[in-house]
mmCIF file of C-alpha atoms in Angstrom:
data_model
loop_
_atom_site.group_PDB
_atom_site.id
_atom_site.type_symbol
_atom_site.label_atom_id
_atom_site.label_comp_id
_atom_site.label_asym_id
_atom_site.label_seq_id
_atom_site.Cartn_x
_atom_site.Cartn_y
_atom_site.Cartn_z
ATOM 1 C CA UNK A 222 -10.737 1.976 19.863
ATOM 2 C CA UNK A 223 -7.027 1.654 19.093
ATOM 3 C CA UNK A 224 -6.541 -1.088 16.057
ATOM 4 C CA UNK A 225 -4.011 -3.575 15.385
ATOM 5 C CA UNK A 226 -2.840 -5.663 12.655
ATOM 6 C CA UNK A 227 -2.425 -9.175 13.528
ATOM 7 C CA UNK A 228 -1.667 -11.677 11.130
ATOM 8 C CA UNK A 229 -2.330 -14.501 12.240
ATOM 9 C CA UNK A 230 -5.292 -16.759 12.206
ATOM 10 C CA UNK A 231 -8.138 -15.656 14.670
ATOM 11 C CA UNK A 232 -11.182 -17.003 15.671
ATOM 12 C CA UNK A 233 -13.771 -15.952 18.136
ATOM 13 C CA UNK A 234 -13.396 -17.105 21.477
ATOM 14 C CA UNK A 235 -9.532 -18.491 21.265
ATOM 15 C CA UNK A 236 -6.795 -16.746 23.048
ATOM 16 C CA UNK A 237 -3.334 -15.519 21.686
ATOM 17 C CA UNK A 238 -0.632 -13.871 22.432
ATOM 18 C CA UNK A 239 -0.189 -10.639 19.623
ATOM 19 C CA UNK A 240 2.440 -10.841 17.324
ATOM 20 C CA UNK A 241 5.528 -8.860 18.552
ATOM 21 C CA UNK A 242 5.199 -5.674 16.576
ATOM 22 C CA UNK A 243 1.322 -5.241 17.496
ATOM 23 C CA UNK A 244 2.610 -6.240 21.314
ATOM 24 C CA UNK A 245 4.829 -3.358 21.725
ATOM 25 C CA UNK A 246 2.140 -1.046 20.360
ATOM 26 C CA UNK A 247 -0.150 -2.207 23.771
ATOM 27 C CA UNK A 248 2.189 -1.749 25.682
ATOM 28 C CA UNK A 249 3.198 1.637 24.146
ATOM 29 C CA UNK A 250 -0.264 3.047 24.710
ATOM 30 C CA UNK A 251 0.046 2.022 28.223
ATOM 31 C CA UNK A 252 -3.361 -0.346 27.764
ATOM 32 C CA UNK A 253 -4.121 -2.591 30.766
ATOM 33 C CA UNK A 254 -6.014 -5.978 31.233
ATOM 34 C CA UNK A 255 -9.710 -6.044 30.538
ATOM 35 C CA UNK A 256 -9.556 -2.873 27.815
ATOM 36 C CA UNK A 257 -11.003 -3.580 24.664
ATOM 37 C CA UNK A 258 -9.174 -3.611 21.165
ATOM 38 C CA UNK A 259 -9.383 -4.259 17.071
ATOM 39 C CA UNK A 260 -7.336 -6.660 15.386
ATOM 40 C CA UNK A 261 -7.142 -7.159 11.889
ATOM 41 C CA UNK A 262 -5.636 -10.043 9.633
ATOM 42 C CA UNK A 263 -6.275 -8.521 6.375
ATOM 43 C CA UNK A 264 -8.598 -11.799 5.411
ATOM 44 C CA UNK A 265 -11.673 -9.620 6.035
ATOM 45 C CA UNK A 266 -13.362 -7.511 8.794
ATOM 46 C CA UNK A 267 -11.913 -6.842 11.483
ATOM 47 C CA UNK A 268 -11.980 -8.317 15.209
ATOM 48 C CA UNK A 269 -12.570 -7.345 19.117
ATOM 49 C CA UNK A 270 -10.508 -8.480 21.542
ATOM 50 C CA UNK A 271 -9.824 -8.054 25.562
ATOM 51 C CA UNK A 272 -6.611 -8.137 27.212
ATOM 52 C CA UNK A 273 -6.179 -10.754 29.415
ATOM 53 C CA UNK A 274 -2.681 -10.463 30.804
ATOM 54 C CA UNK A 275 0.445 -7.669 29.516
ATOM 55 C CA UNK A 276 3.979 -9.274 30.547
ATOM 56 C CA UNK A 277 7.243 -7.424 30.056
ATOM 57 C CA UNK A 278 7.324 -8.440 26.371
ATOM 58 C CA UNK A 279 4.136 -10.559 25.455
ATOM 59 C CA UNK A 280 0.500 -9.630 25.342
ATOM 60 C CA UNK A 281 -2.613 -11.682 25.479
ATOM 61 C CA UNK A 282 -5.803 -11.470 24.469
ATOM 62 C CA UNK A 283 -9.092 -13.157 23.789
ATOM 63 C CA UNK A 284 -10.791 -12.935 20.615
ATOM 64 C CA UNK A 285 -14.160 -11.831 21.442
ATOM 65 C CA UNK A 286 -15.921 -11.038 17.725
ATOM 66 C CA UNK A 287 -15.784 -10.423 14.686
ATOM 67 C CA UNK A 288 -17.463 -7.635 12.704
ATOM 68 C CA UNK A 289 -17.391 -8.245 8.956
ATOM 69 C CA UNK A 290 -16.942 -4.411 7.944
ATOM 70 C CA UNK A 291 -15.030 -3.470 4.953
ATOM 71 C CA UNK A 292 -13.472 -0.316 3.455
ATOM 72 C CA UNK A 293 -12.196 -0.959 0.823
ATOM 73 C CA UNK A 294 -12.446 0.723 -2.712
ATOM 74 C CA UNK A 295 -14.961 -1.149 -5.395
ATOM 75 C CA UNK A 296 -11.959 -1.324 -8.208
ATOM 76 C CA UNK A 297 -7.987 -2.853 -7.284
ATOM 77 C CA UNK A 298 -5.673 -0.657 -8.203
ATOM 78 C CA UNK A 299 -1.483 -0.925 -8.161
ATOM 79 C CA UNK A 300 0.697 1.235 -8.528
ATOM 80 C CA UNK A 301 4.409 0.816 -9.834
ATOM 81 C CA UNK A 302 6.813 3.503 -8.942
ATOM 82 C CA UNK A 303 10.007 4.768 -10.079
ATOM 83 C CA UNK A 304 11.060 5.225 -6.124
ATOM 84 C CA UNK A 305 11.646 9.051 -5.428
ATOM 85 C CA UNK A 306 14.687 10.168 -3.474
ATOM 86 C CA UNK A 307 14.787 10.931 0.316
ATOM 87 C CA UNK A 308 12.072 9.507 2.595
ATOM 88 C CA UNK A 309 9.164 10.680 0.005
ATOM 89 C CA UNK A 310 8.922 7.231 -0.741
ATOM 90 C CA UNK A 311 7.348 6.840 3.344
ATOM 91 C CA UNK A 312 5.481 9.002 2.471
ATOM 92 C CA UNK A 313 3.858 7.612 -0.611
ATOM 93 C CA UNK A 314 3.585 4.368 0.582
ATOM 94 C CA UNK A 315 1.521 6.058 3.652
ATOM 95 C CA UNK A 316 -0.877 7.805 1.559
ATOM 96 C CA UNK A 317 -1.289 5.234 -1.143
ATOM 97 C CA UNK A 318 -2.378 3.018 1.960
ATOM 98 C CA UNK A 319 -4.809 5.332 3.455
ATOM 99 C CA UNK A 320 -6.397 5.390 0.093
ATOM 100 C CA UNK A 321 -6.666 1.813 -0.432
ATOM 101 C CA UNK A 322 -4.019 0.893 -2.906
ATOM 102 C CA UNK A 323 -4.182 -2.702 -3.375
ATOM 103 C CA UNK A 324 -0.123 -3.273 -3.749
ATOM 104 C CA UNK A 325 3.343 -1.198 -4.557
ATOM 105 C CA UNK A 326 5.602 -2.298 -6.627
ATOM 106 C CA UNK A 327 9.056 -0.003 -6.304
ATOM 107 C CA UNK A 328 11.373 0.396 -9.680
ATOM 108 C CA UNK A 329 14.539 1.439 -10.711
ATOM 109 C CA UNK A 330 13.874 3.548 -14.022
ATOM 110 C CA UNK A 331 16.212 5.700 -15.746
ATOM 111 C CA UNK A 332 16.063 8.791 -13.849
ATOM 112 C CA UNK A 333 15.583 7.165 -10.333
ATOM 113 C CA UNK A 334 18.349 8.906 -8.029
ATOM 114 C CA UNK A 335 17.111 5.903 -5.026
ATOM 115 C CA UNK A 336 19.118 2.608 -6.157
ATOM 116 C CA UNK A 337 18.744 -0.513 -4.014
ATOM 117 C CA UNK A 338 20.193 -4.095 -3.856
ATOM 118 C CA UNK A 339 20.685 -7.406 -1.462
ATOM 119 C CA UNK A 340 20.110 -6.756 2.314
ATOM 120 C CA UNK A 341 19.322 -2.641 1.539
ATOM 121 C CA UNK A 342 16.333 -3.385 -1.015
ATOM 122 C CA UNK A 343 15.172 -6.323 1.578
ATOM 123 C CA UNK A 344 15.236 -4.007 4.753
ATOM 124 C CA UNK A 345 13.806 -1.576 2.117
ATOM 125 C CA UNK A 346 10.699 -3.737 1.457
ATOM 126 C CA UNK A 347 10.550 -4.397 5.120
ATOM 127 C CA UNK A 348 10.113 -1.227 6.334
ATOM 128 C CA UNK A 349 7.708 0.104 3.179
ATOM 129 C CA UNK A 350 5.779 -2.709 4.373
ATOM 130 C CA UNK A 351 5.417 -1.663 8.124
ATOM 131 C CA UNK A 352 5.051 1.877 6.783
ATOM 132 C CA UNK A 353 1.446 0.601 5.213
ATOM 133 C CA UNK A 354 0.924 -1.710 8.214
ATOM 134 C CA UNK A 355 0.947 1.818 10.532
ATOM 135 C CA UNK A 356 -1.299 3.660 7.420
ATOM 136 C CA UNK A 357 -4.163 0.941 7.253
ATOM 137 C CA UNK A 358 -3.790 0.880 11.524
ATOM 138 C CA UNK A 359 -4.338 4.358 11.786
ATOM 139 C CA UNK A 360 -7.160 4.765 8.709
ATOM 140 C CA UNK A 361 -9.312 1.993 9.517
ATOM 141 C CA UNK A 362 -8.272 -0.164 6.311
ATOM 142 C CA UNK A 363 -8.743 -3.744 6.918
ATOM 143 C CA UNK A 364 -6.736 -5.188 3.728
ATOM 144 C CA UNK A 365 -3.040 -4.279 3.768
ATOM 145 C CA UNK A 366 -1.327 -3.190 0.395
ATOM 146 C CA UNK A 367 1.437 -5.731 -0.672
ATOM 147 C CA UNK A 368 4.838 -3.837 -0.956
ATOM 148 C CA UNK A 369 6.218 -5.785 -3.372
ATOM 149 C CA UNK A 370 10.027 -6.512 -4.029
ATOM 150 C CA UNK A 371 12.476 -3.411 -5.481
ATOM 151 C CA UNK A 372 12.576 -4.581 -9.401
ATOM 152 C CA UNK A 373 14.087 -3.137 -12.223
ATOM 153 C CA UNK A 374 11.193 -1.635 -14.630
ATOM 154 C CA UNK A 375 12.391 -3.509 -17.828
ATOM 155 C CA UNK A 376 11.861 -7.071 -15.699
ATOM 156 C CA UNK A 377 8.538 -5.739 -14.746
ATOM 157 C CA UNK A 378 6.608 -4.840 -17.697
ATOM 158 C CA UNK A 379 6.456 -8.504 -18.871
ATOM 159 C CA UNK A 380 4.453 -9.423 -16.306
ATOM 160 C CA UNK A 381 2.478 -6.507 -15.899
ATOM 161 C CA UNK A 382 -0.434 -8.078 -17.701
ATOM 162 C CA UNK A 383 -1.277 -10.620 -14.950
ATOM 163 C CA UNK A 384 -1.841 -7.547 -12.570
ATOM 164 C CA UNK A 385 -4.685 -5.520 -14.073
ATOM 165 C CA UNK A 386 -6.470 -5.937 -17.224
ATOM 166 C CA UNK A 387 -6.301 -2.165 -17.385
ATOM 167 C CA UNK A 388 -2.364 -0.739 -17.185
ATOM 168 C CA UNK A 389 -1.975 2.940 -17.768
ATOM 169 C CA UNK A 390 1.551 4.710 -17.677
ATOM 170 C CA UNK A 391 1.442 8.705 -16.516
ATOM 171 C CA UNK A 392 3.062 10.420 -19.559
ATOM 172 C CA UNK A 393 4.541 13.434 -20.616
ATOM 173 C CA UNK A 394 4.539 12.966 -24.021
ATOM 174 C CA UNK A 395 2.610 13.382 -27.292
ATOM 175 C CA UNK A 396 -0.772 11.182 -27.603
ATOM 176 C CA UNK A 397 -1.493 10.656 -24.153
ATOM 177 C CA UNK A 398 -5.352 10.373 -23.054
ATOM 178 C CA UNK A 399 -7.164 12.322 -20.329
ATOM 179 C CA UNK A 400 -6.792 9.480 -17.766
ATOM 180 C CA UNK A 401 -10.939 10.100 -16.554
ATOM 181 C CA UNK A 402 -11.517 9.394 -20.099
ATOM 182 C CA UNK A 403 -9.896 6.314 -19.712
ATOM 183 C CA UNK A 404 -10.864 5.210 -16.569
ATOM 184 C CA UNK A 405 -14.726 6.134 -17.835
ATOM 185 C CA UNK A 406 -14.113 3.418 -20.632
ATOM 186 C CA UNK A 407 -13.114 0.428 -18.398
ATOM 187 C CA UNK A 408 -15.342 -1.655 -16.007
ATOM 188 C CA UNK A 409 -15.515 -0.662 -12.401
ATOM 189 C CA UNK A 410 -14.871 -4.223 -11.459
ATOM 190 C CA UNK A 411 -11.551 -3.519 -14.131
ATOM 191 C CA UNK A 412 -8.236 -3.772 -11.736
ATOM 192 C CA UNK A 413 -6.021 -0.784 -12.958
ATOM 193 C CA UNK A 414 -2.248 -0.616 -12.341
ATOM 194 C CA UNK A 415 -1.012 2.571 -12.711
ATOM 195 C CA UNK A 416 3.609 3.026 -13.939
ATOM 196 C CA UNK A 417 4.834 6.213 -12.851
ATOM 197 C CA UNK A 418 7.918 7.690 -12.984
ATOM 198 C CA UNK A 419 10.483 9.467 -10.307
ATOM 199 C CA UNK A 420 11.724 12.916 -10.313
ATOM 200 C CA UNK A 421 12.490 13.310 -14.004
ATOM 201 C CA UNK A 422 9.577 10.835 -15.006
ATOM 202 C CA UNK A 423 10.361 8.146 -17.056
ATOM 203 C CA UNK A 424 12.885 8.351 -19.826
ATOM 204 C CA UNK A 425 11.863 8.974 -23.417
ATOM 205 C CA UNK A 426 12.606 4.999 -24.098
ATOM 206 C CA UNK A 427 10.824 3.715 -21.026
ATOM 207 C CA UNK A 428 7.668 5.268 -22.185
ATOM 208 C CA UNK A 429 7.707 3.811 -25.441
ATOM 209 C CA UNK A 430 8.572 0.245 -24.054
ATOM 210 C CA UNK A 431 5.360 0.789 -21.526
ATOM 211 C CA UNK A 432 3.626 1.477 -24.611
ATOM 212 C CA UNK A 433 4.973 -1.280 -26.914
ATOM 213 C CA UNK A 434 4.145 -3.539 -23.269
ATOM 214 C CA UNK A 435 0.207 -2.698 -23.856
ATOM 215 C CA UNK A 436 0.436 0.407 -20.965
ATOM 216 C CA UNK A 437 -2.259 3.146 -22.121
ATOM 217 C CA UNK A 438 -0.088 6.701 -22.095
ATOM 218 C CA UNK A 439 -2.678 8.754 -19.935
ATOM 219 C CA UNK A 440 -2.169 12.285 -18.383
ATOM 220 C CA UNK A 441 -3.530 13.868 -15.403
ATOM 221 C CA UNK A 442 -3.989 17.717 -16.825
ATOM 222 C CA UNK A 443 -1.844 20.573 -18.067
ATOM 223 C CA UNK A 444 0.047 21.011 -15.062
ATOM 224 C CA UNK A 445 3.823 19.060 -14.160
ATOM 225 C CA UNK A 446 3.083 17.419 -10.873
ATOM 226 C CA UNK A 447 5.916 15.951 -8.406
ATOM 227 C CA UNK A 448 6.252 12.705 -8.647
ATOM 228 C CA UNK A 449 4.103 11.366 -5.841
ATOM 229 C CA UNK A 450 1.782 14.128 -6.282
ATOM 230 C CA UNK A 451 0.990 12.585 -9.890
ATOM 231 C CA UNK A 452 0.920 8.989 -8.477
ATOM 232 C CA UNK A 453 -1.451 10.218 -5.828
ATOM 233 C CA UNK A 454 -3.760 11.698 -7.796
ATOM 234 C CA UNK A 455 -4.120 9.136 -10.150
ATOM 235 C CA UNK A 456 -4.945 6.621 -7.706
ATOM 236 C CA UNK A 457 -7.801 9.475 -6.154
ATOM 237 C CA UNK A 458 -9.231 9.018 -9.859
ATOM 238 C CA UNK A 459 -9.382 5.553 -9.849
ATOM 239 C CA UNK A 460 -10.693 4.939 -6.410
ATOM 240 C CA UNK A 461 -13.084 7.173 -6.331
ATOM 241 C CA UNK A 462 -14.222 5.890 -9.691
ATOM 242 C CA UNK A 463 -14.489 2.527 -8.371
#
């Protein structure tokens, strides 16, 4: 059954018309009145609905019931990332969706080639956000990560603390932890934000100010991954953890 985020209030029995975005999807797939959908607000569970009329633009439905299903992972986890060049940032965003990544918070580190300010970083935001709209659509994910702002990583790590009581930062360098270990150590109901760098990883004076910031320098193995193959598979750890 073809799913739709739609985020606006809904309750069983009322009739709306879908927001625009989820609109244009109907009428996309070429759906007619009386066929039978999923919506999703991201406040829980998800929703079945029938078309009652498709205009040129506009779409409505009738909220028919709700089934209070979730998929999510047991433990939150975020992950901040030194943005990678080129559209591997899409493609991040996509797959840290589909696992269940509870928000993304983009940086500019040291060694990020991707800069972004004003209208760019907005439209930016925008369209990371619509990127994990389409991921959580498509995977059956009921609670849509928050893509959060483009931020500079030295205004982040103050306020790291208020996102997870556990923060580790993917390291290259001396005295870093298996990050299973880690993870093995904390709570399951322990959020966990994970820093990671971009190509390049994070300069030799970013890592030590994650460190100073209370980050726990953590590595994934032997090997040196790609940037969003490192962020990837630390969130796989986590999750599956959780």
């Amino acid at each position: 059954m073809p799913r739709f985020y739609c985020p606006v209030p809904l309750t069983l029995g009322t009739e709306l018309e879908l927001p625009p975005a989820a609109a244009r999807h109907v009428q996309v797939l070429r759906l007619q009145p009386g066929g039978v959908i999923t919506l999703f607000n991201g406040e829980g569970g998800e929703y079945s609905a029938t078309i009652l009329r498709m205009g040129r633009s506009d779409v409505a439905v009738r909220v028919d019931h709700h089934a209070p299903v979730e998929r999510e992972a047991g433990r939150r986890v975020h992950l901040a990332m030194g943005m990678p060049a080129n559209d591997r940032m899409d493609w991040l965003v996509e797959k840290a969706a589909e696992l269940g990544v509870t928000s993304v918070q983009p940086l500019h580190t040291a060694h990020s080639v991707l800069r972004l300010a004003g209208e760019r970083a907005t439209k930016k935001q925008a369209h990371w956000q619509s990127v994990a709209v389409a991921a959580c659509e498509q995977c059956g994910g009921n609670r849509v990560p928050a893509v959060m702002p483009v931020r500079d990583l030295a205004a982040c790590l103050p306020a790291s603390a208020d996102v997870a009581a556990l923060r580790c930062v993917l390291s290259l360098a001396p005295g870093t932890r298996p990050l299973t270990e880690v993870l093995g150590d904390a709570p399951v109901d322990a959020g966990v934000l994970f820093l990671s760098g971009p190509e390049g990883g994070l300069s030799a004076s970013e890592d030590a100010q994650a460190r100073a910031a209370g980050f726990v320098p953590v590595t994934l193995g032997p090997r040196v991954l790609r940037a969003e193959t490192a962020a990837l598979a630390a969130l796989v750890l986590a999750l599956s953890a959780g």
